[in-house]
Amino acid sequence: MGRIGSCLSTRGITRGIAAGVVCTLLAAPALAQKVLQLPIRTDGPKSLDPVEGSTTYDNMACVQMYETLLSNKYSDPYSYEPLLLEELPTTADGGKTWHFKLKEGVKFYSPHGPIFGGKNTRTIVSDDVFYSLKRIADKNNQLKNWWLLSDTIEGFNEYMEEQNAAGTFDYDAPVAGFRKIDDREFEIVLSKPVTKFLWILTMFQTSVVPREAVEAFGEDFAFKPVGTGPFILDEWIPKQRLSVNRNPVYREVFYPERSEWSREDRRRRLHLPAGERVPFVDRIEFTMFVEDNPMWLQFRAGKIGYTEVPDEYYAQAFDKRTHQLKPEMASEGVDAHANKLLDFIFRGFNMDDAVVGGYTEKKKALRQAMSLAMDLDEFNRTFYSGLNVVYDGPIPPQLDGHPEDGRSPAAYQGPNLELARQKMIEAGYPSGEGLAPIKYYANRGGNSPEQTELMQRQLARIGVRLDVQLVDFSTLIEFVNKKKAPIFSFAWSSDYPDAENNLALFYSPNESPGSNHFNYKRADYDAMYEQILTMTPGSERTAIYEQMRDMILEDVPYIGSMARERHYLINPWLLNCKPTERFYSWYKYLDVDDAKRPG
Amino acid sequence: MWAYVIRRIVYFIPVYLGIIFLVMAMLRINDPVYAYLGKNASEMEIQQTRERFGLDRPFIVQYADFVWDVARFDFSQRSWEQKRPVGQMIASAIPPTLFITVPSLILTATISIAIGLICSFNRGRWLDQSLMVLAVLGMSISYLVYIILGQYFGAYVLGQDMGLTPFEIEGYEPVVGLRQAAEGSSSHWWNLGDWVFTPMNWVKYCMLPVIIGVIVAMGYDTRFYRAVMVEESGRDYIVTARAKGATAKKIMFVHMLKNAMIPIITRVMITLPFLITGSILVEQFFGIPGMGRTLITAITSKDFPVVQATVAFFAGIVILTVILTDVLYALVDPRVRLS
């Protein structure tokens, strides 16, 4: 009785409640993991070794586990910020020598066992950066990305040639341009000041990897990533799925501050988690979708966070007339986001070709006539639901040097058949008389045959006939590289958001098989290009960009241009999502609200 | 019989070598390195990659090297694209394909033969005509339509509108796997020693493709087996059986079926090699990491080691199937002699 009385006393009740709470807490299951499911709209990455990567999908996967010195900003992808660095690199000599300082305590983590002298982790040091860049020069790593650093760093080209000519590639051999100060600080000396160098350091191929892992795993390193990124690999079944878990030793990284977000982004409440530590989710599960139908259905079933809107599904999501999200989607809480791509889609001329090439007024007149005969808006309406952006010049929208409203007075943008016919007379081919069919090379995939039909019809209006060669991609590149294609269909997607990247396509030292597939050669253009390489962004540089753009428009080494706009739909349970292409390290900022998931 | 089998294998060796020669030669008509390195590659990089892939060597040396690898069953060469050993890629792609194609073949053959028998026995009547209309209808609709409708109604609508999720829209989990790997999963599995069989994974990921595969194939097979059975039903031995008072069931399933075994075996055996290569469409749409998908990806990305090894493997299976067909003919029909 006394014992019961004691239990019923106030103290007893309090103790009982406290004990109950403790027991309840102990018995409660561990906090549920936040898992994010995302699509990869293809068969996924080919390799998880950054140095072997080149595709968007390699990028998407690698940057979850690896990090670069600099990274595009999530709130403003057209600028960059330090990622592995303490602060942005500095230069005291106008951009020739760059000083870098690594963040303190950034650690590699190996989920594949202790490879760092019996441990799973090691702090990154300056030598890791040099080693990672040297890997790009090693022919055993395919040299796919050598173009990023070729002719950039002092002594690096010589190092690359010497080491690849030798029997074994010596990673300990010095490079004149790599100067170590201590484990956290180092300098890179460029062969000449090049503004784009810092953009290159944002690209995933320059990610920092540990030498121990490369040497321990050999060829399997592509399957066993060891990086400093926010996630670590759990499982990768090529062409099927890839899952990553939170990196247990990931340093303190925070969500962008409120002030960094634009008004539009704040309206979409992207600023809400400002200052919170990332990553928010414990695990990301990527599924590869080779076909669009299952990806679309999985999105509609709420099983993946977002989806690109495939062309054939556009009308299911948007009103084709107003381009507004359909009310039924909006009522489900689905959000839409449009992403303008840095595209340069064109039909190029080989300027070395005897018929369509050349720089005399007569030679230019033929190309100008063809450009005037083409109606790119009709292409846009017919093949892209009018969603693409048609513009003048080689500089995509949103970049310095892009003409106002996309139109430049220097352009020979069609359709203007009257002027086109006059130009044909100037070229010496009135109504196409005396002009043999011109070989036109295009990739045979997708709707290329239909696009070619339309191009033939449009050019036939001024008497230009095409001898169409629809070939596979490899053959197309081979013909263009060997300067055997008088006209060819190609596209360029900017590697970084600076028009310099596009203007390089017309720089004569880059002629085929380099990226100047037009084989465009003008000494005055080259001089301007060399000038802009060392200039920092500003009105002076933009003025030169515009001059170069108009020079190209006058010479018409291509017919164009067009850029795509990609549309995304985001399920209501996926938070903080601003789909951004070109860089993919923003997945660490994503969060999920499981309460909003269907079922 | 063994002497016959060995002789046939020896006869097939030049054919086999010829197939490999043709495929390797055709693959090399265009240089794959340009597509592999993309638009930014310099001539030096192209040349170095060519050397690394061994494409700079004379064709006959590349051919001899590959044949020597095949002769030793050495498929350790790595895929250019995925960097994995080709043998490992093929080995991991075969089971998912077989879990779809084998049940499809068994179900299609069984159902089609039964329908063929019923139709032939009821030739010209409403039942025969109705079944044939359905068969023609089934054949006339594209495989792709069945897949898209199957995914929409069989997986999406069933799950969204009715709350039933027997099938996944897309994806694959191993049906048979190592016990160690399965122990962490929530699925129910049956023990097979060190291995486990997970029936629910088969239902979730394979059953819908199997159903679609059966529906598509049944149209063709039913018409074929009906024609075979109709031909058999006019033979003298059927008249004799009827005269002797044999039941319809006995005539159909004992006499007719036994005598129709040669065309049935031929049809089934022709299909066997394709069980390995799988259905490209089904694997692409359902995200099943099978042989069809592996092969088509390798072809489109010009991954020569994978294409060559798959062709060598497939050609070997076709040759073995042809020989096995001859052996089966002799087993089911005493009039056939292997000599």
mmCIF file of N, CA, C and O in Angstrom, chain A residues 472 474-475 478 482, chain B residues 19-34 50 52-67 69 77 80 299 302-309 311:
data_model
loop_
_atom_site.group_PDB
_atom_site.id
_atom_site.type_symbol
_atom_site.label_atom_id
_atom_site.label_comp_id
_atom_site.label_asym_id
_atom_site.label_seq_id
_atom_site.Cartn_x
_atom_site.Cartn_y
_atom_site.Cartn_z
ATOM 1 N N ASP A 472 26.656 8.862 -89.741
ATOM 2 C CA ASP A 472 26.679 8.750 -88.281
ATOM 3 C C ASP A 472 27.625 9.812 -87.717
ATOM 4 O O ASP A 472 28.417 10.419 -88.449
ATOM 5 N N SER A 474 30.263 9.819 -85.904
ATOM 6 C CA SER A 474 31.701 9.631 -86.052
ATOM 7 C C SER A 474 32.165 10.072 -87.441
ATOM 8 O O SER A 474 33.178 10.764 -87.597
ATOM 9 N N THR A 475 31.402 9.676 -88.450
ATOM 10 C CA THR A 475 31.759 10.034 -89.831
ATOM 11 C C THR A 475 31.646 11.540 -90.022
ATOM 12 O O THR A 475 32.470 12.153 -90.703
ATOM 13 N N GLU A 478 34.628 13.109 -88.565
ATOM 14 C CA GLU A 478 35.809 12.799 -89.381
ATOM 15 C C GLU A 478 35.844 13.685 -90.629
ATOM 16 O O GLU A 478 36.884 14.253 -90.978
ATOM 17 N N LYS A 482 38.587 16.616 -91.276
ATOM 18 C CA LYS A 482 39.489 16.522 -92.433
ATOM 19 C C LYS A 482 39.156 17.550 -93.508
ATOM 20 O O LYS A 482 39.643 17.458 -94.632
ATOM 21 N N ILE B 19 32.203 -15.097 -89.683
ATOM 22 C CA ILE B 19 31.281 -14.127 -89.061
ATOM 23 C C ILE B 19 32.092 -13.080 -88.288
ATOM 24 O O ILE B 19 31.879 -11.876 -88.419
ATOM 25 N N ILE B 20 33.045 -13.561 -87.496
ATOM 26 C CA ILE B 20 33.858 -12.635 -86.692
ATOM 27 C C ILE B 20 34.642 -11.686 -87.617
ATOM 28 O O ILE B 20 34.714 -10.481 -87.378
ATOM 29 N N PHE B 21 35.186 -12.262 -88.688
ATOM 30 C CA PHE B 21 35.963 -11.451 -89.634
ATOM 31 C C PHE B 21 35.088 -10.332 -90.211
ATOM 32 O O PHE B 21 35.479 -9.165 -90.246
ATOM 33 N N LEU B 22 33.895 -10.732 -90.663
ATOM 34 C CA LEU B 22 33.004 -9.749 -91.294
ATOM 35 C C LEU B 22 32.618 -8.637 -90.317
ATOM 36 O O LEU B 22 32.662 -7.458 -90.654
ATOM 37 N N VAL B 23 32.266 -9.057 -89.107
ATOM 38 C CA VAL B 23 31.831 -8.052 -88.124
ATOM 39 C C VAL B 23 32.975 -7.101 -87.788
ATOM 40 O O VAL B 23 32.811 -5.877 -87.778
ATOM 41 N N MET B 24 34.153 -7.665 -87.556
ATOM 42 C CA MET B 24 35.294 -6.802 -87.206
ATOM 43 C C MET B 24 35.642 -5.857 -88.359
ATOM 44 O O MET B 24 35.965 -4.695 -88.148
ATOM 45 N N ALA B 25 35.563 -6.385 -89.573
ATOM 46 C CA ALA B 25 35.889 -5.540 -90.739
ATOM 47 C C ALA B 25 34.851 -4.428 -90.896
ATOM 48 O O ALA B 25 35.195 -3.269 -91.123
ATOM 49 N N MET B 26 33.588 -4.779 -90.722
ATOM 50 C CA MET B 26 32.535 -3.774 -90.908
ATOM 51 C C MET B 26 32.619 -2.678 -89.841
ATOM 52 O O MET B 26 32.399 -1.518 -90.124
ATOM 53 N N LEU B 27 32.953 -3.105 -88.629
ATOM 54 C CA LEU B 27 33.064 -2.116 -87.554
ATOM 55 C C LEU B 27 34.139 -1.082 -87.860
ATOM 56 O O LEU B 27 34.051 0.072 -87.445
ATOM 57 N N ARG B 28 35.164 -1.526 -88.599
ATOM 58 C CA ARG B 28 36.304 -0.633 -88.818
ATOM 59 C C ARG B 28 36.212 0.184 -90.100
ATOM 60 O O ARG B 28 37.190 0.846 -90.483
ATOM 61 N N ILE B 29 35.063 0.154 -90.756
ATOM 62 C CA ILE B 29 34.919 0.967 -91.978
ATOM 63 C C ILE B 29 35.110 2.443 -91.632
ATOM 64 O O ILE B 29 35.802 3.174 -92.324
ATOM 65 N N ASN B 30 34.505 2.857 -90.527
ATOM 66 C CA ASN B 30 34.714 4.237 -90.077
ATOM 67 C C ASN B 30 35.536 4.223 -88.791
ATOM 68 O O ASN B 30 35.356 3.352 -87.946
ATOM 69 N N ASP B 31 36.406 5.198 -88.667
ATOM 70 C CA ASP B 31 37.263 5.276 -87.488
ATOM 71 C C ASP B 31 36.416 5.695 -86.272
ATOM 72 O O ASP B 31 35.803 6.759 -86.290
ATOM 73 N N PRO B 32 36.376 4.860 -85.218
ATOM 74 C CA PRO B 32 35.523 5.199 -84.072
ATOM 75 C C PRO B 32 36.117 6.277 -83.168
ATOM 76 O O PRO B 32 35.438 6.828 -82.324
ATOM 77 N N VAL B 33 37.395 6.556 -83.349
ATOM 78 C CA VAL B 33 38.084 7.440 -82.394
ATOM 79 C C VAL B 33 37.557 8.869 -82.462
ATOM 80 O O VAL B 33 37.469 9.556 -81.448
ATOM 81 N N TYR B 34 37.143 9.311 -83.650
ATOM 82 C CA TYR B 34 36.615 10.675 -83.785
ATOM 83 C C TYR B 34 35.390 10.870 -82.897
ATOM 84 O O TYR B 34 35.265 11.859 -82.184
ATOM 85 N N ARG B 50 44.058 6.010 -80.751
ATOM 86 C CA ARG B 50 44.049 4.895 -81.699
ATOM 87 C C ARG B 50 45.071 3.836 -81.258
ATOM 88 O O ARG B 50 44.793 2.637 -81.288
ATOM 89 N N ARG B 52 46.191 3.386 -78.210
ATOM 90 C CA ARG B 52 45.766 2.787 -76.946
ATOM 91 C C ARG B 52 44.710 1.711 -77.164
ATOM 92 O O ARG B 52 44.677 0.694 -76.481
ATOM 93 N N PHE B 53 43.858 1.932 -78.145
ATOM 94 C CA PHE B 53 42.816 0.945 -78.447
ATOM 95 C C PHE B 53 43.341 -0.185 -79.341
ATOM 96 O O PHE B 53 42.613 -1.121 -79.647
ATOM 97 N N GLY B 54 44.568 -0.040 -79.794
ATOM 98 C CA GLY B 54 45.146 -1.062 -80.662
ATOM 99 C C GLY B 54 44.641 -0.977 -82.087
ATOM 100 O O GLY B 54 44.808 -1.910 -82.874
ATOM 101 N N LEU B 55 44.036 0.125 -82.441
ATOM 102 C CA LEU B 55 43.466 0.248 -83.784
ATOM 103 C C LEU B 55 44.518 0.647 -84.817
ATOM 104 O O LEU B 55 44.234 0.677 -86.012
ATOM 105 N N ASP B 56 45.724 0.963 -84.337
ATOM 106 C CA ASP B 56 46.785 1.331 -85.270
ATOM 107 C C ASP B 56 47.457 0.084 -85.852
ATOM 108 O O ASP B 56 48.201 0.167 -86.807
ATOM 109 N N ARG B 57 47.164 -1.078 -85.285
ATOM 110 C CA ARG B 57 47.794 -2.305 -85.771
ATOM 111 C C ARG B 57 47.092 -2.778 -87.036
ATOM 112 O O ARG B 57 45.923 -2.442 -87.258
ATOM 113 N N PRO B 58 47.775 -3.582 -87.863
ATOM 114 C CA PRO B 58 47.114 -4.102 -89.073
ATOM 115 C C PRO B 58 45.850 -4.883 -88.688
ATOM 116 O O PRO B 58 45.814 -5.537 -87.635
ATOM 117 N N PHE B 59 44.858 -4.829 -89.556
ATOM 118 C CA PHE B 59 43.583 -5.470 -89.244
ATOM 119 C C PHE B 59 43.756 -6.956 -88.937
ATOM 120 O O PHE B 59 43.145 -7.490 -88.015
ATOM 121 N N ILE B 60 44.614 -7.588 -89.706
ATOM 122 C CA ILE B 60 44.746 -9.042 -89.557
ATOM 123 C C ILE B 60 45.312 -9.384 -88.168
ATOM 124 O O ILE B 60 44.962 -10.415 -87.579
ATOM 125 N N VAL B 61 46.159 -8.507 -87.631
ATOM 126 C CA VAL B 61 46.718 -8.732 -86.288
ATOM 127 C C VAL B 61 45.605 -8.569 -85.236
ATOM 128 O O VAL B 61 45.477 -9.380 -84.317
ATOM 129 N N GLN B 62 44.778 -7.547 -85.421
ATOM 130 C CA GLN B 62 43.661 -7.342 -84.484
ATOM 131 C C GLN B 62 42.724 -8.549 -84.513
ATOM 132 O O GLN B 62 42.243 -9.016 -83.486
ATOM 133 N N TYR B 63 42.488 -9.043 -85.732
ATOM 134 C CA TYR B 63 41.587 -10.185 -85.916
ATOM 135 C C TYR B 63 42.159 -11.426 -85.221
ATOM 136 O O TYR B 63 41.471 -12.104 -84.446
ATOM 137 N N ALA B 64 43.440 -11.685 -85.496
ATOM 138 C CA ALA B 64 44.072 -12.880 -84.915
ATOM 139 C C ALA B 64 44.072 -12.788 -83.386
ATOM 140 O O ALA B 64 43.805 -13.781 -82.707
ATOM 141 N N ASP B 65 44.336 -11.620 -82.863
ATOM 142 C CA ASP B 65 44.334 -11.420 -81.406
ATOM 143 C C ASP B 65 42.976 -11.755 -80.806
ATOM 144 O O ASP B 65 42.876 -12.439 -79.787
ATOM 145 N N PHE B 66 41.941 -11.245 -81.469
ATOM 146 C CA PHE B 66 40.595 -11.467 -80.936
ATOM 147 C C PHE B 66 40.206 -12.945 -81.018
ATOM 148 O O PHE B 66 39.652 -13.505 -80.062
ATOM 149 N N VAL B 67 40.525 -13.582 -82.152
ATOM 150 C CA VAL B 67 40.193 -15.007 -82.303
ATOM 151 C C VAL B 67 40.924 -15.823 -81.226
ATOM 152 O O VAL B 67 40.358 -16.753 -80.647
ATOM 153 N N ASP B 69 41.780 -14.797 -78.286
ATOM 154 C CA ASP B 69 41.059 -14.556 -77.021
ATOM 155 C C ASP B 69 39.806 -15.429 -76.947
ATOM 156 O O ASP B 69 39.503 -16.023 -75.916
ATOM 157 N N GLN B 77 39.180 -8.382 -71.897
ATOM 158 C CA GLN B 77 39.420 -7.050 -72.480
ATOM 159 C C GLN B 77 38.361 -6.082 -71.952
ATOM 160 O O GLN B 77 37.198 -6.445 -71.807
ATOM 161 N N TRP B 80 35.607 -0.039 -73.924
ATOM 162 C CA TRP B 80 36.173 1.310 -74.077
ATOM 163 C C TRP B 80 35.326 2.323 -73.330
ATOM 164 O O TRP B 80 35.820 3.308 -72.822
ATOM 165 N N ILE B 299 26.781 -0.778 -79.672
ATOM 166 C CA ILE B 299 26.802 -0.466 -81.110
ATOM 167 C C ILE B 299 26.741 1.046 -81.318
ATOM 168 O O ILE B 299 27.523 1.608 -82.087
ATOM 169 N N LYS B 302 29.900 2.690 -80.420
ATOM 170 C CA LYS B 302 31.061 2.098 -81.115
ATOM 171 C C LYS B 302 32.064 1.504 -80.128
ATOM 172 O O LYS B 302 33.273 1.729 -80.222
ATOM 173 N N ASP B 303 31.526 0.793 -79.168
ATOM 174 C CA ASP B 303 32.366 0.138 -78.176
ATOM 175 C C ASP B 303 32.758 -1.230 -78.740
ATOM 176 O O ASP B 303 32.145 -2.257 -78.447
ATOM 177 N N PHE B 304 33.803 -1.236 -79.562
ATOM 178 C CA PHE B 304 34.175 -2.444 -80.315
ATOM 179 C C PHE B 304 34.368 -3.692 -79.453
ATOM 180 O O PHE B 304 33.877 -4.761 -79.811
ATOM 181 N N PRO B 305 35.092 -3.614 -78.332
ATOM 182 C CA PRO B 305 35.297 -4.851 -77.566
ATOM 183 C C PRO B 305 33.983 -5.517 -77.173
ATOM 184 O O PRO B 305 33.858 -6.736 -77.226
ATOM 185 N N VAL B 306 32.993 -4.715 -76.797
ATOM 186 C CA VAL B 306 31.711 -5.297 -76.370
ATOM 187 C C VAL B 306 30.959 -5.857 -77.580
ATOM 188 O O VAL B 306 30.428 -6.976 -77.533
ATOM 189 N N VAL B 307 30.944 -5.120 -78.674
ATOM 190 C CA VAL B 307 30.215 -5.583 -79.857
ATOM 191 C C VAL B 307 30.836 -6.892 -80.363
ATOM 192 O O VAL B 307 30.132 -7.872 -80.619
ATOM 193 N N GLN B 308 32.150 -6.906 -80.467
ATOM 194 C CA GLN B 308 32.824 -8.105 -80.979
ATOM 195 C C GLN B 308 32.572 -9.314 -80.097
ATOM 196 O O GLN B 308 32.239 -10.394 -80.581
ATOM 197 N N ALA B 309 32.715 -9.121 -78.792
ATOM 198 C CA ALA B 309 32.533 -10.256 -77.872
ATOM 199 C C ALA B 309 31.090 -10.745 -77.907
ATOM 200 O O ALA B 309 30.834 -11.956 -77.893
ATOM 201 N N VAL B 311 28.972 -10.495 -80.401
ATOM 202 C CA VAL B 311 28.734 -11.181 -81.673
ATOM 203 C C VAL B 311 29.348 -12.582 -81.638
ATOM 204 O O VAL B 311 28.717 -13.558 -82.063
#
